[in-house]
Amino acid sequence: MPSYKAPVDDVHFLLNDVFHFDNYNNLRGFSDATADVREAIIGEAAKFAEEVLQPLNRVGDVEGCTRHDDGRVTTPAGFKDAFRQLADGGWLGLVAPAEYGGQGLPATLGQVVGEFLISSNMAFSMYSGLTQGAMAALLVHGTDEQKKLFVPRMVEGKWAGTMNLTEPHCGTDLGLLRTKAVKQADASYKISGTKIFISGGDQDLTENIVHLVLARIEGAPAGVRGISLFVVPKVLVNPDGSLGAKNGVSCGSIEHKMGIHGNSTCVMNYDNATGWLVGEENKGLNAMFVMMNEARLGVGVQGLAQSEVAYQNAVAYAKDRLQGRALTGPKAPDKAADPIIVHPDVRRTLMTIRAFNEAARAMMLWMSLKGDVAHRSGDAREREAADDMMGLLTPVLKGVLTDVGFANTVSAQQMYGGHGYIAEQGMEQFVRDARIAMIYEGANGIQALDLVGRKLPRDGGRAVTAYFAEVGAFVKDNASNEAMKPVVGPLATALGHLQQATQWLIKNGAATPDNAGAAATDYMYLFGLVTLGYMWGLMVKAAQTRLATAASDHLKTKLVTGKFFAERMLPETALHLARIQAGAGTVMELPADAF
Amino acid sequence: MPSYKAPVDDVHFLLNDVFHFDNYNNLRGFSDATADVREAIIGEAAKFAEEVLQPLNRVGDVEGCTRHDDGRVTTPAGFKDAFRQLADGGWLGLVAPAEYGGQGLPATLGQVVGEFLISSNMAFSMYSGLTQGAMAALLVHGTDEQKKLFVPRMVEGKWAGTMNLTEPHCGTDLGLLRTKAVKQADASYKISGTKIFISGGDQDLTENIVHLVLARIEGAPAGVRGISLFVVPKVLVNPDGSLGAKNGVSCGSIEHKMGIHGNSTCVMNYDNATGWLVGEENKGLNAMFVMMNEARLGVGVQGLAQSEVAYQNAVAYAKDRLQGRALTGPKAPDKAADPIIVHPDVRRTLMTIRAFNEAARAMMLWMSLKGDVAHRSGDAREREAADDMMGLLTPVLKGVLTDVGFANTVSAQQMYGGHGYIAEQGMEQFVRDARIAMIYEGANGIQALDLVGRKLPRDGGRAVTAYFAEVGAFVKDNASNEAMKPVVGPLATALGHLQQATQWLIKNGAATPDNAGAAATDYMYLFGLVTLGYMWGLMVKAAQTRLATAASDHLKTKLVTGKFFAERMLPETALHLARIQAGAGTVMELPADAF
């Protein structure tokens, strides 16, 4: 059975030494998050994830969710109790404003906790993750009445939230959606249609579910400009928050899917369900984007989180499993064979996963801090700059962390040999669970197009210009630092590749859009590699600074792992550049019939 | 529901135009395989795979195999009937010698048929694949009596075969195995021990099962030099072939595993089971290697075969699914959206899979022909050269085709968006089924070590020298051919990288073995890429030759797909070279405790 230990030391190193969390004390909520408070919160979150959620991970996979004949949906044994503990522990309201019952702490802390929850039990964590996403959307676009009615009860975990976009014939292309909203005399709407792939669409964890639903108001324009967002509770709600009659929404069936069995993925039928507009008419996509951007970050973290837990278990197995002898002579001569961690190919695999995980975690926190600045700074220019960077990097984080995170779960499973293929070992569950993260919240190909087609050219390339300035300055400042050379040298090369690719896209993508489309995924990986390389630069520098005054085995590993990343993983940028510069010609040359 | 169409045209192009099958008429069995015979056999195999096996693929996944309370194991509905049809169609004896009831046809034709069977139903195909492997081992190492007793009944499909190596504590490191054999007065042995992960270990398809079992004779030396191979039938066999009493072997349980549910993966308990020695005492590993090499090729083909069927379904979906508009303007203006095959990122994905599949199929047939030469040529030097190349390339084929084949099933699943994650669509089954091929018959890390540590230095590097000569000659002969330049130019560069890497290994691997270990997987990929690039060279050349005299849309795609491979996939060799040359230093630097 797999186990999990939250990477608490690593998080403190990142918050304290790499990103200087205490420097952000001017932002709302940060002064409450003192080092002691952080230590307590992170420690408690680790304990909850390790002791309560992790033991339920395989239970959730084996048992799955059930839709009963009477339409009720039940979650796996133990989930309801765990959700109660999650709510009682205050975890659902960690980041929510105090006026709605939350603790108003930095979103960055929420992201730290999020990683632990996902590593320990991804299917379970989706119930809380989507609830927090729904809160975020209501807090930005809801009326005061909606905020007061819904958010405090979601903070308490009495009600959960969901996100209803996809329909059978439309996922990526939301302009095609058909769910219909008809305005009523009392300013409510009657919603009818079918939504599919609704995570936590129904469950027995909470007494009510707050569905956020995209639909088209009768007579609205075709395409995405005619889509509005509605809040549709499972059970109708009286103005005082007490529950009324059942609403016209029900779970038609639960999907049989590859993984995340512990989360109920529902077909939701809306049949004259009563809903209320969130935000403006026909501006539903804007409103939903608050939730989608939050969700995209969360899904990116899923890639990291599954990679981390799979890595930990692969390490444990590699230290335990005796098979063969080290190439340099027996390392455990008293045993029948050496533990497989002596073998260079096993080491190479583990180092590859580790070098990704640590940099991905840094990227997650770096971006979370930008998010906190964007939402909480009093300085408009600071907010804009942070928001630019968030916008630019969200598709990179989502696409790269989930693709590589999935590949890492596969590599970690591989360390187990045949045992990794056996369900009881739990490694194959990580693979099946991690797989969805590459697909939902915008399949990764869509993330790449978002990066190349929207985020890159936006505001005359302001975001990418700022990105180049920041990473370029780091490279320049550290170019003559001998100790930094193993990382900064390859980073400079990789940054150069990204700049060349960007120039190429500017020159060749606008006139011939297929060039941008054919380059998109490689450009996203290239961007991800440079960003992860930059994170290694920051981490190695911080580790060296600390090591100058204090011995630390943990920090010494950073120097080696950073060098490994620079030596073996960063050089991949050249390949992506070559592919980008190959253009769309050969990609598009065959007629569709030839496939 | 997925579908499958065997790539018949592609196979004929490869056999006729690329590899000039008719030039091998001097080899035993080839003159019987005239163009007409091949056409008939390949057509019938395609039909059987498409119509009989493919419809059972999902049934097998959903239903799985069952061990009943009385110890009987049953396979999914329809499997027994399909196995009967397979045997009656003569498919089990296609390659077996006529004197044992087979048709004695070239193994290359068997490989063609094998791909079709695996694409249509991988779990099912393992029952026949292992039976053929067991036949091959008995034909090489068995006594005349054993051959006469077992092989004809396996050809008829009355009995099946299995391969018993792994024990709970030993997979890769067979020297640790404990299953015990005690010699009896009648020259038989009593075998006792537990074997795990035994594919088709028990089933209801055949009236008997011929287990080939590795065990240690009482008093034998420790390690791999004390292992012998035994034939242990499930039901004891009288000298006339009639069945006697049940033998002391039984299935203790069936594993719950990630995929290939239609194949019974058994824990096999040997309790004083009666067995007979195959080959010499303590030389069991040599004897089993016949079966293992056969199995490694078969497993490599599994990677290709799953990639192929996943590709076909991804293409069908991409032509059918309407979502978004082409970047260059609507392609289906009469519809609500364009089929997603218009999008460059979808094309890029499909081209990547396709470019691999077609080259991998060529590699499979190229190697099968070498295998036929090695076994059937009258010329000792020809046999030796062919056997060298087979030995060198077997780990490459197994490792690269299964790793990339798996990655391709994931990419193909990705084309379906959320629908790809849903079991009913069948795409996630391809991923789960393909995953095992990276693990069994020697995990891919072991293949890489076999390549670098054994196959490369063997006989003073004779095989790799011959390989460089062959590919180098092709590059040289076509360097000035303008039409070949898009492929031959990048191939020359890639070959140069492989030669540099080989030189580096010779210089740095022997003195510091960890350098070889740390380089092994990258070297395997580098070797695979060059070989697939060479295959593209041969295919493009053959296509150009044919196109000079006859129009063919199928052959025109070869030129484009070959260019795509050369432009976007071959450049990956530089990355592998860089990693190899980075050496083992950083890989091995951290103490094991630091992980």
XYZ file of N, CA, C and O in Angstrom, chain A residues 126-215:
360
model
N -10.993 16.944 -5.122
C -11.757 17.665 -6.140
C -13.062 18.230 -5.572
O -13.559 19.250 -6.039
N -13.644 17.526 -4.585
C -14.879 18.050 -3.993
C -14.610 19.409 -3.349
O -15.380 20.360 -3.505
N -13.490 19.498 -2.614
C -13.193 20.774 -1.963
C -12.641 21.787 -2.957
O -12.962 22.978 -2.887
N -11.842 21.322 -3.906
C -11.256 22.241 -4.889
C -12.320 22.954 -5.700
O -12.256 24.176 -5.909
N -13.321 22.205 -6.151
C -14.373 22.832 -6.950
C -15.253 23.736 -6.098
O -15.777 24.747 -6.581
N -15.410 23.376 -4.851
C -16.178 24.241 -3.951
C -15.465 25.582 -3.797
O -16.098 26.655 -3.851
N -14.146 25.533 -3.650
C -13.410 26.782 -3.529
C -13.422 27.590 -4.818
O -13.494 28.817 -4.797
N -13.407 26.903 -5.949
C -13.518 27.590 -7.232
C -14.855 28.297 -7.380
O -14.932 29.442 -7.864
N -15.914 27.611 -6.965
C -17.252 28.218 -7.058
C -17.348 29.441 -6.140
O -17.921 30.478 -6.516
N -16.776 29.332 -4.956
C -16.731 30.496 -4.056
C -16.034 31.662 -4.738
O -16.506 32.803 -4.693
N -14.881 31.379 -5.352
C -14.103 32.447 -5.987
C -14.928 33.149 -7.061
O -14.934 34.387 -7.145
N -15.648 32.372 -7.877
C -16.447 32.980 -8.945
C -17.564 33.832 -8.361
O -17.838 34.939 -8.837
N -18.218 33.316 -7.325
C -19.308 34.091 -6.707
C -18.760 35.353 -6.041
O -19.398 36.412 -6.087
N -17.602 35.245 -5.426
C -17.031 36.412 -4.744
C -16.702 37.527 -5.734
O -16.828 38.709 -5.418
N -16.311 37.163 -6.937
C -15.973 38.188 -7.931
C -17.214 38.677 -8.672
O -17.392 39.874 -8.882
N -18.089 37.776 -9.062
C -19.173 38.161 -9.964
C -20.568 38.103 -9.345
O -21.524 38.560 -9.967
N -20.699 37.514 -8.160
C -22.023 37.387 -7.556
C -22.518 38.709 -6.964
O -21.735 39.632 -6.724
N -23.820 38.789 -6.752
C -24.384 39.941 -6.034
C -24.058 39.776 -4.549
O -23.698 38.685 -4.094
N -24.199 40.859 -3.797
C -23.966 40.765 -2.354
C -24.844 39.695 -1.731
O -24.412 38.926 -0.869
N -26.087 39.671 -2.188
C -27.035 38.683 -1.676
C -26.535 37.256 -1.960
O -26.580 36.392 -1.086
N -26.084 37.034 -3.183
C -25.574 35.696 -3.543
C -24.358 35.334 -2.692
O -24.241 34.217 -2.201
N -23.471 36.306 -2.521
C -22.273 36.022 -1.711
C -22.667 35.625 -0.297
O -22.174 34.647 0.257
N -23.576 36.440 0.290
C -23.968 36.183 1.688
C -24.715 34.869 1.845
O -24.613 34.195 2.868
N -25.475 34.543 0.820
C -26.276 33.325 0.900
C -25.417 32.065 0.734
O -25.542 31.105 1.487
N -24.547 32.092 -0.248
C -23.846 30.852 -0.623
C -22.477 30.672 0.044
O -22.153 29.587 0.502
N -21.673 31.738 0.057
C -20.260 31.540 0.428
C -20.082 31.026 1.869
O -19.330 30.064 2.079
N -20.750 31.628 2.871
C -20.501 31.141 4.236
C -20.851 29.657 4.404
O -20.157 28.935 5.128
N -21.883 29.200 3.734
C -22.268 27.791 3.861
C -21.309 26.870 3.124
O -21.158 25.698 3.477
N -20.645 27.398 2.111
C -19.604 26.610 1.433
C -18.340 26.578 2.296
O -17.649 25.562 2.367
N -18.047 27.698 2.953
C -16.915 27.739 3.888
C -17.109 26.705 5.003
O -16.168 26.007 5.405
N -18.331 26.601 5.473
C -18.633 25.630 6.544
C -18.674 24.186 6.048
O -18.778 23.252 6.844
N -18.667 24.011 4.712
C -18.739 22.659 4.168
C -20.134 22.069 4.245
O -20.313 20.858 4.082
N -21.140 22.923 4.502
C -22.516 22.414 4.476
C -22.983 22.260 3.029
O -23.794 21.399 2.712
N -22.509 23.174 2.180
C -22.828 23.100 0.754
C -21.526 22.985 -0.027
O -20.497 23.537 0.387
N -21.571 22.297 -1.170
C -20.395 22.196 -2.043
C -20.669 22.945 -3.349
O -21.788 23.418 -3.565
N -19.670 23.053 -4.189
C -19.832 23.749 -5.473
C -19.420 22.878 -6.646
O -18.602 21.962 -6.492
N -19.996 23.149 -7.812
C -19.588 22.467 -9.051
C -19.535 23.473 -10.187
O -19.978 24.612 -10.048
N -19.071 23.005 -11.314
C -18.804 23.816 -12.492
C -19.390 23.059 -13.677
O -18.977 21.930 -13.950
N -20.396 23.664 -14.340
C -21.114 22.943 -15.407
C -20.911 23.614 -16.752
O -21.616 24.590 -17.065
N -19.968 23.123 -17.523
C -19.713 23.703 -18.844
C -20.054 22.720 -19.949
O -20.837 23.022 -20.832
N -19.449 21.551 -19.895
C -19.444 20.631 -21.028
C -20.826 20.042 -21.310
O -21.588 19.744 -20.389
N -21.118 19.891 -22.595
C -22.313 19.181 -23.040
C -21.846 18.076 -23.988
O -20.697 18.096 -24.428
N -22.730 17.124 -24.296
C -22.249 15.969 -25.070
C -21.544 16.373 -26.370
O -20.550 15.766 -26.748
N -22.023 17.413 -27.025
C -21.468 17.773 -28.330
C -20.482 18.936 -28.221
O -19.968 19.409 -29.226
N -20.253 19.459 -27.029
C -19.315 20.576 -26.940
C -18.554 20.593 -25.629
O -19.110 20.489 -24.547
N -17.242 20.655 -25.799
C -16.368 20.746 -24.642
C -15.496 21.980 -24.818
O -15.762 23.042 -24.274
N -14.494 21.856 -25.666
C -13.593 22.966 -25.954
C -14.351 24.154 -26.549
O -14.102 25.300 -26.170
N -15.242 23.867 -27.477
C -15.921 24.918 -28.238
C -17.244 25.251 -27.562
O -18.312 24.806 -27.967
N -17.184 26.089 -26.523
C -18.375 26.369 -25.723
C -19.425 27.168 -26.484
O -20.588 27.225 -26.085
N -18.992 27.774 -27.572
C -19.955 28.506 -28.399
C -21.102 27.639 -28.881
O -22.179 28.136 -29.217
N -20.877 26.327 -28.899
C -21.910 25.423 -29.407
C -22.938 25.041 -28.358
O -23.887 24.311 -28.648
N -22.806 25.559 -27.134
C -23.654 24.975 -26.082
C -25.129 25.337 -26.212
O -25.504 26.386 -26.724
N -25.963 24.392 -25.766
C -27.409 24.475 -26.036
C -28.260 24.624 -24.798
O -29.476 24.850 -24.920
N -27.697 24.440 -23.604
C -28.522 24.535 -22.405
C -29.192 25.904 -22.392
O -28.553 26.921 -22.642
N -30.486 25.903 -22.056
C -31.355 27.039 -22.317
C -31.803 27.654 -20.997
O -32.054 26.942 -20.025
N -31.878 28.990 -20.952
C -32.381 29.676 -19.757
C -33.533 30.589 -20.160
O -33.409 31.371 -21.105
N -34.634 30.457 -19.453
C -35.805 31.286 -19.769
C -36.119 32.166 -18.565
O -36.329 31.669 -17.452
N -36.139 33.459 -18.808
C -36.333 34.405 -17.706
C -37.763 34.330 -17.180
O -38.718 34.229 -17.953
N -37.885 34.375 -15.848
C -39.190 34.317 -15.196
C -39.550 35.700 -14.658
O -38.700 36.587 -14.563
N -40.793 35.851 -14.281
C -41.293 37.139 -13.790
C -40.524 37.612 -12.558
O -40.298 38.812 -12.370
N -40.061 36.666 -11.715
C -39.373 37.055 -10.479
C -37.875 37.240 -10.670
O -37.118 37.245 -9.711
N -37.436 37.362 -11.931
C -36.025 37.580 -12.264
C -35.173 36.328 -12.127
O -33.971 36.361 -12.373
N -35.813 35.233 -11.744
C -35.072 33.969 -11.809
C -35.172 33.428 -13.241
O -35.826 34.027 -14.096
N -34.472 32.296 -13.483
C -34.493 31.685 -14.811
C -34.852 30.206 -14.663
O -34.568 29.586 -13.639
N -35.489 29.683 -15.711
C -35.712 28.233 -15.776
C -34.653 27.659 -16.717
O -34.567 28.045 -17.887
N -33.840 26.749 -16.191
C -32.705 26.207 -16.942
C -33.021 24.782 -17.371
O -33.439 23.963 -16.554
N -32.772 24.504 -18.660
C -32.996 23.142 -19.159
C -31.870 22.731 -20.096
O -31.493 23.504 -20.985
N -31.393 21.523 -19.891
C -30.343 21.009 -20.767
C -29.578 19.894 -20.070
O -29.853 19.552 -18.925
N -28.618 19.352 -20.804
C -27.821 18.257 -20.258
C -26.350 18.658 -20.196
O -25.794 19.128 -21.185
N -25.766 18.481 -19.058
C -24.335 18.743 -18.882
C -23.640 17.411 -18.578
O -24.197 16.565 -17.854
N -22.443 17.234 -19.106
C -21.734 15.974 -18.841
C -20.380 16.257 -18.192
O -19.903 17.381 -18.209
N -19.803 15.194 -17.650
C -18.484 15.250 -16.993
C -18.498 16.231 -15.818
O -17.525 16.978 -15.615
N -19.567 16.272 -15.046
C -19.642 17.197 -13.923
C -19.074 16.537 -12.665
O -19.704 15.662 -12.060
N -17.885 16.987 -12.287
C -17.202 16.420 -11.120
C -17.960 16.794 -9.864
O -18.273 17.963 -9.654
N -18.254 15.811 -9.029
C -19.017 16.048 -7.813
C -20.425 16.544 -8.113
O -21.038 17.215 -7.283
N -20.937 16.199 -9.286
C -22.258 16.679 -9.719
C -23.346 16.314 -8.721
O -24.275 17.080 -8.492
N -23.226 15.160 -8.137
C -24.060 14.826 -6.988
C -23.214 13.999 -6.034
O -22.238 13.369 -6.452
N -23.564 14.045 -4.754
C -22.786 13.339 -3.729
C -23.562 13.397 -2.420
O -24.593 14.065 -2.334
N -23.067 12.682 -1.439
C -23.735 12.661 -0.132
C -22.890 13.337 0.954
O -23.057 13.065 2.141
N -21.969 14.202 0.522
C -21.077 14.852 1.489
C -21.717 16.086 2.112
O -21.395 16.459 3.246
N -22.570 16.752 1.354
C -23.121 18.039 1.788
C -24.634 18.026 1.589
O -25.135 17.290 0.735
N -25.314 18.867 2.343
C -26.780 18.875 2.260
C -27.288 19.622 1.033
O -28.450 19.518 0.663
N -26.410 20.412 0.432
C -26.807 21.105 -0.791
C -25.591 21.237 -1.702
O -24.439 21.116 -1.237
N -25.853 21.462 -2.989
C -24.776 21.645 -3.960
C -25.084 22.885 -4.796
O -26.194 23.036 -5.313
N -24.099 23.762 -4.880
C -24.247 25.017 -5.606
C -23.665 24.821 -7.002
O -22.445 24.847 -7.197
N -24.546 24.595 -7.986
C -24.073 24.390 -9.354
C -23.911 25.730 -10.057
O -24.852 26.534 -10.080
N -22.741 25.957 -10.615
C -22.575 27.113 -11.512
C -22.681 26.574 -12.930
O -21.936 25.664 -13.310
N -23.631 27.145 -13.677
C -24.041 26.526 -14.936
C -23.993 27.547 -16.066
O -24.567 28.640 -15.949
N -23.331 27.180 -17.150
C -23.369 28.024 -18.348
C -24.584 27.648 -19.186
O -24.818 26.467 -19.461
N -25.345 28.667 -19.588
C -26.521 28.407 -20.420
C -26.762 29.617 -21.316
O -26.159 30.672 -21.143
